[in-house]
Amino acid sequence: MRAGCVGGEQASLRAVEVRPIGPGEAARWDLLVRERHYLGLGQLVGESLKYVAVVDGQWVALLGWASAAYKCGPRDRWIGWSPEQRGRRRRLVANNARFLLLGEERVPNLASRVLALNTRRLSADWDAIFGHPVLVAESFVDPARFAGTCYRAAGWLELGRTLGYGRNAGRYHYHGQEKTVWVRPLHRRAQRWLSDPFDPPALQQRGGTAMAATLADINALKLEGRDGLFARLHALPEVRKARGIRHHLASVLAVAIGAVVCGARSFVAIGEWSQQLSPEMRRRLHCRRHPETGEYQSPSEAMLRRTLQGMDAEALDRTLGEWVARQYRGMGPGSGIAVDGKVLRGARDADGRQVHVFAAILHGQGVVLSQRQIPDKTNEIPEFRPLLEPLDLQGKTVTADAMHAQVEHARFLVEEKQADYVFTVKDNQPTLLQDIQTLDDSSFSPSGERPE
């Protein structure tokens, strides 16, 4: 990343490089800021990074980034997050605590160019060092000294002014020095992600047991309403004994589903996700309220495990498949659904045999819409119709391997489901394969059109 100036004279801004300081450069950076910045060196609070802008080996600007302000009215209103969300996600905002130009002469556009180059790489650098990105950059500018022109030129937004309070050792004191608040979104969805009830995929904890992978953004899934998740879960029969029930079945299942959507792959991971839920997230998942404190309580790992193990797996899977099918735009007319069978790695039934699952999967999304376990001593063919029967296939295309190149399968899709199909034909059906190979091209309809 390059732009710049040399010796205070205007030169090609493409010659400037903005980078983090290297080994052995911290003392020089600290000394220059201490001597030349009007605030002095001070302390970069929390997670922090120091940058230098260089032209042909010469330092022309210094930048210091620190953790975001604990509270800031204009910023908090702009983001739209709650105090609880601010507490969890403040680490995703970085504060431009120091910005110092080193040249004796003013070079037009240098400051804004350096800021632009720095914010372009800031999130990736933060992620590499601290294990998470930053979504917004903020800065507080003294209006008595600076107009903030370089921030505006670099694409920052002016939000208003502070009230003139400072925070020290956990306490606020009034100093009367109002500051202008500037912010720069580093991602087009920054405001939405910071204010969403649930952590979106890009912000979820990496590695670990509870957030090992991400399948979908739970904020985008429909929970309420006639076609929402809860409407479908409430229709499932209770499987637990009446005595001692505290959490509603739909809520327990919704928590488990939310955990799986966010990447949980074990009962332990589901339980950890449940306990990490914020009060707002627990409310949205209809968790139980404590009769005395009024606080929302999420189900424990033991309760989640017992409930899921006692559920009718096929009924639950069918309910979820119908709900999931409505969550994706890819389920519209012309979309593709693949049917395929797999042996679940590491899974065994009660008799110790490997578990064979037959599933319908949405093309391009990898989302399972329906699945059935293949009984022992049989194959996928008898399960083809039961697998696809609950799904709305009108106008869609079903793809399958050579095993399903069956007349009854084709008739079922075309006549009963008003769907199209693409079946693979191999040597296991030599007569059909030969008939296809001998067909003239004129026997096929033009691409994208149906035959007369």
Coordinates of C-alpha atoms in Angstrom, one line a residue:
M1 CA 0.0 0.0 0.0
R2 CA 1.7 3.1 -1.2
A3 CA 1.2 6.9 -1.5
G4 CA 3.3 9.9 -0.3
C5 CA 5.6 12.9 -0.2
V6 CA 9.3 13.4 0.3
G7 CA 10.9 16.3 2.3
G8 CA 7.7 18.2 2.5
E9 CA 7.4 18.6 -1.2
Q10 CA 4.4 17.2 -3.1
A11 CA 5.2 13.9 -4.8
S12 CA 3.4 10.9 -5.9
L13 CA 1.1 9.8 -3.1
R14 CA 1.5 6.3 -4.4
A15 CA 5.0 6.3 -2.9
V16 CA 3.9 6.2 0.8
E17 CA 3.8 2.9 2.7
V18 CA 1.8 2.4 5.9
R19 CA 2.9 -0.5 8.0
P20 CA 3.0 -1.7 11.7
I21 CA 6.3 -0.7 13.4
G22 CA 8.9 -3.4 13.3
P23 CA 11.1 -5.0 16.0
G24 CA 13.3 -2.3 17.5
E25 CA 11.2 0.7 16.3
A26 CA 9.0 1.1 19.4
A27 CA 11.4 3.3 21.3
R28 CA 11.8 5.7 18.4
W29 CA 8.0 5.8 17.8
D30 CA 7.4 6.5 21.5
L31 CA 10.0 9.2 21.6
L32 CA 8.6 11.1 18.6
V33 CA 5.0 10.9 19.9
R34 CA 6.1 12.0 23.4
E35 CA 8.0 15.0 22.1
R36 CA 5.8 16.1 19.2
H37 CA 2.2 15.2 19.8
Y38 CA 0.2 17.7 21.7
L39 CA -1.2 15.0 24.0
G40 CA 2.2 13.4 24.5
L41 CA 2.7 9.6 24.5
G42 CA 0.2 8.7 27.2
Q43 CA -0.9 5.0 27.1
L44 CA -2.6 3.1 24.4
V45 CA -5.3 1.3 26.4
G46 CA -6.1 -2.4 25.9
E47 CA -5.4 -4.0 22.6
S48 CA -3.2 -1.6 20.6
L49 CA -1.2 -1.3 17.4
K50 CA 1.4 1.3 16.3
Y51 CA 1.9 2.2 12.7
V52 CA 4.4 4.2 10.7
A53 CA 4.0 5.9 7.3
V54 CA 7.3 5.7 5.3
V55 CA 8.5 7.2 2.0
D56 CA 11.8 5.9 0.7
G57 CA 12.8 4.8 4.2
Q58 CA 11.9 8.2 5.8
W59 CA 9.2 8.3 8.5
V60 CA 6.5 10.8 7.6
A61 CA 3.6 10.0 9.9
L62 CA 2.8 7.9 13.0
L63 CA -0.5 6.4 14.1
G64 CA -1.5 4.7 17.3
W65 CA -4.6 2.5 17.7
A66 CA -6.1 1.4 21.0
S67 CA -9.3 -0.1 22.4
A68 CA -12.5 1.9 21.8
A69 CA -14.0 4.3 24.3
Y70 CA -16.1 2.6 27.0
K71 CA -19.1 4.9 26.3
C72 CA -19.7 7.5 23.6
G73 CA -23.2 8.8 23.0
P74 CA -22.9 9.8 19.3
R75 CA -21.1 6.6 18.4
D76 CA -23.5 4.4 20.4
R77 CA -26.5 6.0 18.9
W78 CA -25.0 5.6 15.4
I79 CA -24.3 1.9 15.9
G80 CA -27.7 1.3 17.7
W81 CA -26.4 -1.3 20.1
S82 CA -27.6 -1.9 23.6
P83 CA -25.3 -1.6 26.7
E84 CA -25.1 -5.4 26.8
Q85 CA -24.1 -5.6 23.2
R86 CA -21.6 -2.8 23.6
G87 CA -20.0 -4.7 26.5
R88 CA -19.6 -7.8 24.3
R89 CA -18.6 -6.1 21.0
R90 CA -16.6 -3.0 22.0
R91 CA -13.5 -4.9 21.1
L92 CA -14.6 -4.8 17.5
V93 CA -14.1 -1.0 17.5
A94 CA -10.6 0.5 17.4
N95 CA -9.8 4.1 18.6
N96 CA -7.3 6.2 16.6
A97 CA -5.7 7.5 19.8
R98 CA -2.6 9.2 18.2
F99 CA -2.0 10.6 14.7
L100 CA 1.2 12.6 14.1
L101 CA 2.6 14.1 10.9
L102 CA 6.4 14.4 11.1
G103 CA 7.2 16.8 8.2
E104 CA 8.0 20.4 8.9
E105 CA 6.0 21.5 5.9
R106 CA 2.4 20.7 5.2
V107 CA 1.9 18.3 2.3
P108 CA -1.6 18.4 0.7
N109 CA -3.5 15.2 1.0
L110 CA -0.9 13.3 2.9
A111 CA -2.8 13.0 6.1
S112 CA -6.0 11.7 4.5
R113 CA -4.0 9.3 2.3
V114 CA -2.2 7.9 5.3
L115 CA -5.5 7.5 7.2
A116 CA -7.1 5.7 4.2
L117 CA -4.2 3.3 3.8
N118 CA -4.1 2.5 7.5
T119 CA -7.8 1.8 7.8
R120 CA -7.6 -0.4 4.7
R121 CA -5.3 -2.8 6.4
L122 CA -6.3 -2.2 10.1
S123 CA -8.9 -5.0 10.5
A124 CA -6.7 -7.7 8.9
D125 CA -3.7 -6.7 11.1
W126 CA -5.9 -6.7 14.2
D127 CA -7.3 -10.1 13.3
A128 CA -3.8 -11.5 12.8
I129 CA -2.5 -10.3 16.1
F130 CA -5.5 -10.4 18.4
G131 CA -7.6 -13.1 16.8
H132 CA -10.6 -11.0 15.8
P133 CA -11.3 -8.2 13.3
V134 CA -12.4 -4.6 13.9
L135 CA -15.5 -3.3 12.2
V136 CA -15.4 0.4 13.0
A137 CA -12.6 2.9 13.5
E138 CA -13.3 5.9 15.8
S139 CA -11.4 9.0 16.7
F140 CA -11.9 12.0 19.0
V141 CA -10.7 15.3 17.5
D142 CA -10.2 18.6 19.5
P143 CA -12.2 21.1 17.6
A144 CA -10.2 24.0 19.1
R145 CA -7.1 22.6 17.3
F146 CA -8.3 20.7 14.2
A147 CA -11.3 20.8 11.9
G148 CA -11.0 17.1 11.1
T149 CA -10.6 17.8 7.4
C150 CA -8.3 14.8 6.8
Y151 CA -10.8 12.4 8.4
R152 CA -13.6 13.7 6.2
A153 CA -11.4 13.4 3.1
A154 CA -10.5 9.8 4.1
G155 CA -14.2 8.8 4.2
W156 CA -14.9 9.2 7.9
L157 CA -18.3 10.3 9.3
E158 CA -18.7 13.2 11.7
L159 CA -21.2 12.1 14.4
G160 CA -21.3 15.1 16.8
R161 CA -19.5 16.0 20.0
T162 CA -18.9 14.5 23.3
L163 CA -20.2 16.0 26.6
G164 CA -16.7 16.9 27.9
Y165 CA -16.3 13.9 30.3
G166 CA -13.2 11.7 30.7
R167 CA -12.9 8.2 32.3
N168 CA -10.2 7.2 34.6
A169 CA -10.0 4.2 36.9
G170 CA -13.6 3.3 36.2
R171 CA -14.9 6.8 37.1
Y172 CA -16.1 9.7 34.9
H173 CA -14.9 13.3 35.6
Y174 CA -15.9 16.5 33.8
H175 CA -13.0 18.3 32.1
G176 CA -15.1 20.5 29.8
Q177 CA -13.1 19.7 26.7
E178 CA -15.6 18.6 24.1
K179 CA -14.3 16.5 21.2
T180 CA -15.7 15.9 17.8
V181 CA -16.5 12.2 17.2
W182 CA -15.5 10.6 13.9
V183 CA -16.1 7.1 12.8
R184 CA -15.1 5.0 9.8
P185 CA -17.0 1.7 9.0
L186 CA -14.5 -0.9 8.0
H187 CA -17.2 -3.3 6.7
R188 CA -20.4 -2.5 4.8
R189 CA -22.4 -4.4 7.4
A190 CA -20.6 -3.0 10.4
Q191 CA -23.6 -1.3 12.0
R192 CA -25.9 -4.2 11.5
W193 CA -23.4 -6.8 12.8
L194 CA -22.6 -4.7 15.9
S195 CA -26.3 -4.2 16.8
D196 CA -27.7 -7.7 15.8
P197 CA -29.0 -9.8 18.7
F198 CA -26.9 -12.8 17.8
D199 CA -23.3 -12.8 16.8
P200 CA -23.1 -13.1 13.0
P201 CA -20.8 -15.7 11.4
A202 CA -17.9 -13.3 10.8
L203 CA -17.8 -12.4 14.5
Q204 CA -18.2 -15.8 16.1
Q205 CA -15.3 -17.3 18.2
R206 CA -12.9 -19.3 16.0
G207 CA -11.7 -22.7 17.0
G208 CA -12.9 -23.9 20.4
T209 CA -15.7 -26.3 21.0
A210 CA -18.8 -24.1 20.9
M211 CA -18.0 -22.2 17.7
A212 CA -15.9 -24.5 15.6
A213 CA -17.7 -23.6 12.3
T214 CA -20.5 -21.6 11.0
L215 CA -23.4 -22.6 8.8
A216 CA -25.7 -19.6 8.7
D217 CA -26.4 -16.2 10.2
I218 CA -29.0 -16.9 12.8
N219 CA -30.1 -13.2 12.8
A220 CA -31.4 -13.8 9.2
L221 CA -33.6 -16.8 10.2
K222 CA -37.3 -16.4 10.8
L223 CA -38.2 -17.3 14.4
E224 CA -41.6 -15.7 14.8
G225 CA -44.8 -15.6 12.8
R226 CA -46.8 -18.3 11.1
D227 CA -43.9 -19.7 9.1
G228 CA -41.4 -19.1 11.9
L229 CA -39.4 -21.7 13.8
F230 CA -41.5 -21.4 17.0
A231 CA -44.8 -22.0 15.2
R232 CA -43.4 -25.3 13.9
L233 CA -41.7 -26.4 17.1
H234 CA -44.9 -25.8 19.1
A235 CA -46.6 -28.4 17.0
L236 CA -44.2 -31.1 18.1
P237 CA -45.5 -33.4 20.9
E238 CA -43.9 -33.2 24.4
V239 CA -41.6 -36.1 25.0
R240 CA -40.7 -35.4 28.6
K241 CA -42.4 -36.4 31.8
A242 CA -44.7 -33.7 33.1
R243 CA -43.1 -33.7 36.5
G244 CA -40.2 -31.2 36.9
I245 CA -40.5 -29.5 33.5
R246 CA -39.3 -25.9 33.7
H247 CA -38.2 -25.0 30.1
H248 CA -40.8 -25.2 27.3
L249 CA -39.9 -27.8 24.7
A250 CA -40.0 -25.3 21.9
S251 CA -37.4 -23.1 23.7
V252 CA -35.1 -26.0 24.4
L253 CA -35.2 -27.1 20.8
A254 CA -34.7 -23.5 19.6
V255 CA -31.6 -23.1 21.7
A256 CA -30.2 -26.4 20.4
I257 CA -31.0 -25.4 16.8
G258 CA -29.4 -22.0 17.2
A259 CA -26.2 -23.6 18.6
V260 CA -26.0 -26.0 15.6
V261 CA -26.7 -23.2 13.1
C262 CA -23.7 -21.4 14.7
G263 CA -21.4 -24.4 14.4
A264 CA -21.9 -26.5 17.6
R265 CA -21.1 -30.2 16.8
S266 CA -21.6 -31.9 20.1
F267 CA -23.9 -31.8 23.2
V268 CA -21.1 -30.2 25.1
A269 CA -20.7 -27.5 22.4
I270 CA -24.5 -26.9 22.4
G271 CA -24.5 -26.6 26.2
E272 CA -21.6 -24.0 26.1
W273 CA -23.4 -22.0 23.4
S274 CA -26.6 -22.0 25.6
Q275 CA -24.7 -20.7 28.6
Q276 CA -23.0 -17.9 26.6
L277 CA -26.4 -16.4 25.4
S278 CA -27.0 -12.8 26.4
P279 CA -30.2 -11.8 28.1
E280 CA -31.6 -10.4 24.8
M281 CA -30.7 -13.6 23.0
R282 CA -32.4 -15.7 25.7
R283 CA -35.5 -13.6 25.4
R284 CA -35.6 -14.0 21.6
L285 CA -35.3 -17.8 22.1
H286 CA -38.2 -17.8 24.6
C287 CA -36.1 -19.0 27.5
R288 CA -37.7 -19.4 30.9
R289 CA -37.9 -16.4 33.2
H290 CA -37.0 -17.0 36.8
P291 CA -40.2 -16.4 38.9
E292 CA -38.3 -14.3 41.5
T293 CA -35.5 -12.5 39.7
G294 CA -37.2 -12.2 36.3
E295 CA -33.9 -13.1 34.6
Y296 CA -34.0 -15.3 31.5
Q297 CA -32.5 -18.7 32.1
S298 CA -31.1 -20.9 29.3
P299 CA -31.3 -24.7 29.5
S300 CA -28.3 -26.7 30.7
E301 CA -26.3 -29.1 28.7
A302 CA -27.8 -32.1 30.6
M303 CA -31.4 -30.8 29.8
L304 CA -30.5 -30.2 26.1
R305 CA -29.0 -33.7 25.8
R306 CA -31.9 -35.5 27.5
T307 CA -34.5 -33.7 25.4
L308 CA -32.8 -34.2 22.1
Q309 CA -32.2 -37.9 22.8
G310 CA -35.8 -38.4 23.7
M311 CA -37.2 -36.7 20.6
D312 CA -38.7 -38.4 17.6
A313 CA -35.8 -37.8 15.2
E314 CA -37.8 -38.2 12.0
A315 CA -40.6 -35.8 13.2
L316 CA -38.0 -33.2 14.3
D317 CA -36.0 -33.5 11.1
R318 CA -39.2 -33.2 9.0
T319 CA -40.3 -30.1 10.9
L320 CA -36.8 -28.5 10.6
G321 CA -36.6 -29.4 6.9
E322 CA -39.9 -27.6 6.1
W323 CA -38.8 -24.6 8.1
V324 CA -35.2 -24.4 6.6
A325 CA -36.6 -24.7 3.1
R326 CA -38.3 -21.4 3.6
Q327 CA -35.2 -19.6 4.8
Y328 CA -33.2 -19.6 1.6
R329 CA -33.8 -17.7 -1.6
G330 CA -32.3 -20.6 -3.4
M331 CA -35.5 -22.6 -2.9
G332 CA -37.3 -20.6 -5.6
P333 CA -38.4 -21.9 -9.0
G334 CA -35.4 -23.2 -11.0
S335 CA -33.4 -24.1 -8.0
G336 CA -31.6 -27.4 -7.7
I337 CA -31.9 -30.1 -5.0
A338 CA -29.4 -33.0 -4.9
V339 CA -30.3 -36.4 -3.3
D340 CA -27.4 -38.5 -2.1
G341 CA -26.6 -41.0 0.6
K342 CA -23.6 -41.1 2.9
V343 CA -22.3 -43.2 5.7
L344 CA -21.9 -41.1 8.8
R345 CA -18.3 -41.3 10.0
G346 CA -18.0 -42.5 13.6
A347 CA -21.8 -43.1 14.0
R348 CA -23.1 -46.6 15.0
D349 CA -26.6 -47.8 15.7
A350 CA -27.7 -49.9 18.7
D351 CA -26.3 -53.1 17.0
G352 CA -23.0 -51.5 16.2
R353 CA -23.6 -51.1 12.5
Q354 CA -22.6 -47.9 10.6
V355 CA -25.4 -45.4 10.1
H356 CA -26.3 -44.7 6.4
V357 CA -28.2 -41.5 5.8
F358 CA -30.1 -40.4 2.7
A359 CA -30.5 -36.7 2.3
A360 CA -31.9 -33.9 0.0
I361 CA -29.5 -31.0 -0.2
L362 CA -30.0 -27.5 -1.6
H363 CA -27.6 -26.8 -4.5
G364 CA -25.2 -23.9 -3.8
Q365 CA -26.1 -23.7 -0.1
G366 CA -25.2 -27.1 1.2
V367 CA -28.4 -27.0 3.4
V368 CA -30.0 -30.3 4.2
L369 CA -33.8 -30.0 3.5
S370 CA -34.7 -33.6 4.4
Q371 CA -33.0 -36.8 5.4
R372 CA -33.8 -40.4 6.3
Q373 CA -31.8 -43.2 7.8
I374 CA -31.5 -46.2 5.5
P375 CA -32.7 -49.3 7.2
D376 CA -30.3 -52.3 7.4
K377 CA -30.4 -54.8 4.6
T378 CA -31.9 -52.3 2.1
N379 CA -30.7 -49.3 0.0
E380 CA -31.7 -45.8 -1.0
I381 CA -34.2 -46.7 -3.7
P382 CA -37.2 -47.3 -1.5
E383 CA -36.5 -44.1 0.5
F384 CA -36.5 -41.8 -2.6
R385 CA -40.2 -41.0 -2.5
P386 CA -40.5 -40.7 1.4
L387 CA -37.4 -38.4 1.3
L388 CA -38.9 -35.9 -1.2
E389 CA -42.6 -36.3 -0.5
P390 CA -42.7 -33.5 2.2
L391 CA -40.8 -30.9 0.0
D392 CA -42.3 -28.4 -2.4
L393 CA -40.6 -29.3 -5.6
Q394 CA -42.7 -27.5 -8.2
G395 CA -40.5 -25.8 -10.8
K396 CA -37.3 -27.2 -9.2
T397 CA -34.7 -29.6 -10.5
V398 CA -33.8 -32.8 -8.6
T399 CA -30.4 -34.3 -9.3
A400 CA -29.4 -37.9 -8.4
D401 CA -26.8 -40.6 -9.2
A402 CA -27.2 -43.6 -11.4
M403 CA -28.9 -45.7 -8.6
H404 CA -32.0 -43.5 -9.0
A405 CA -32.4 -43.5 -12.7
Q406 CA -35.7 -45.3 -12.2
V407 CA -38.9 -45.0 -14.2
E408 CA -41.0 -44.7 -11.0
H409 CA -38.7 -42.0 -9.6
A410 CA -39.0 -40.0 -12.8
R411 CA -42.8 -40.3 -12.9
F412 CA -43.1 -39.3 -9.3
L413 CA -41.1 -36.1 -9.9
V414 CA -42.7 -35.0 -13.1
E415 CA -46.3 -36.1 -12.6
E416 CA -46.8 -35.7 -8.9
K417 CA -44.3 -33.1 -7.8
Q418 CA -44.2 -31.0 -11.1
A419 CA -40.4 -31.0 -10.9
D420 CA -37.6 -31.6 -13.4
Y421 CA -34.8 -34.1 -12.9
V422 CA -31.3 -34.9 -14.0
F423 CA -30.3 -38.5 -13.4
T424 CA -26.9 -40.0 -14.2
V425 CA -26.9 -43.1 -16.4
K426 CA -24.1 -45.6 -16.3
D427 CA -23.2 -49.1 -17.3
N428 CA -25.5 -50.6 -14.7
Q429 CA -28.3 -49.9 -17.2
P430 CA -26.7 -50.8 -20.5
T431 CA -29.9 -50.7 -22.6
L432 CA -30.9 -47.2 -21.4
L433 CA -27.3 -46.0 -21.8
Q434 CA -27.2 -47.3 -25.4
D435 CA -30.5 -45.7 -26.2
I436 CA -29.3 -42.4 -25.0
Q437 CA -26.0 -42.6 -26.9
T438 CA -27.8 -43.4 -30.2
L439 CA -30.2 -40.4 -29.9
D440 CA -29.7 -37.6 -32.4
D441 CA -29.1 -34.1 -31.0
S442 CA -32.3 -33.0 -32.5
S443 CA -34.1 -35.3 -30.0
F444 CA -33.1 -33.0 -27.2
S445 CA -34.7 -29.6 -26.5
P446 CA -32.6 -26.5 -26.8
S447 CA -30.7 -25.5 -23.7
G448 CA -33.0 -23.7 -21.2
E449 CA -36.2 -24.7 -23.0
R450 CA -38.7 -27.5 -22.6
P451 CA -39.5 -29.8 -25.5
E452 CA -42.9 -29.3 -27.2

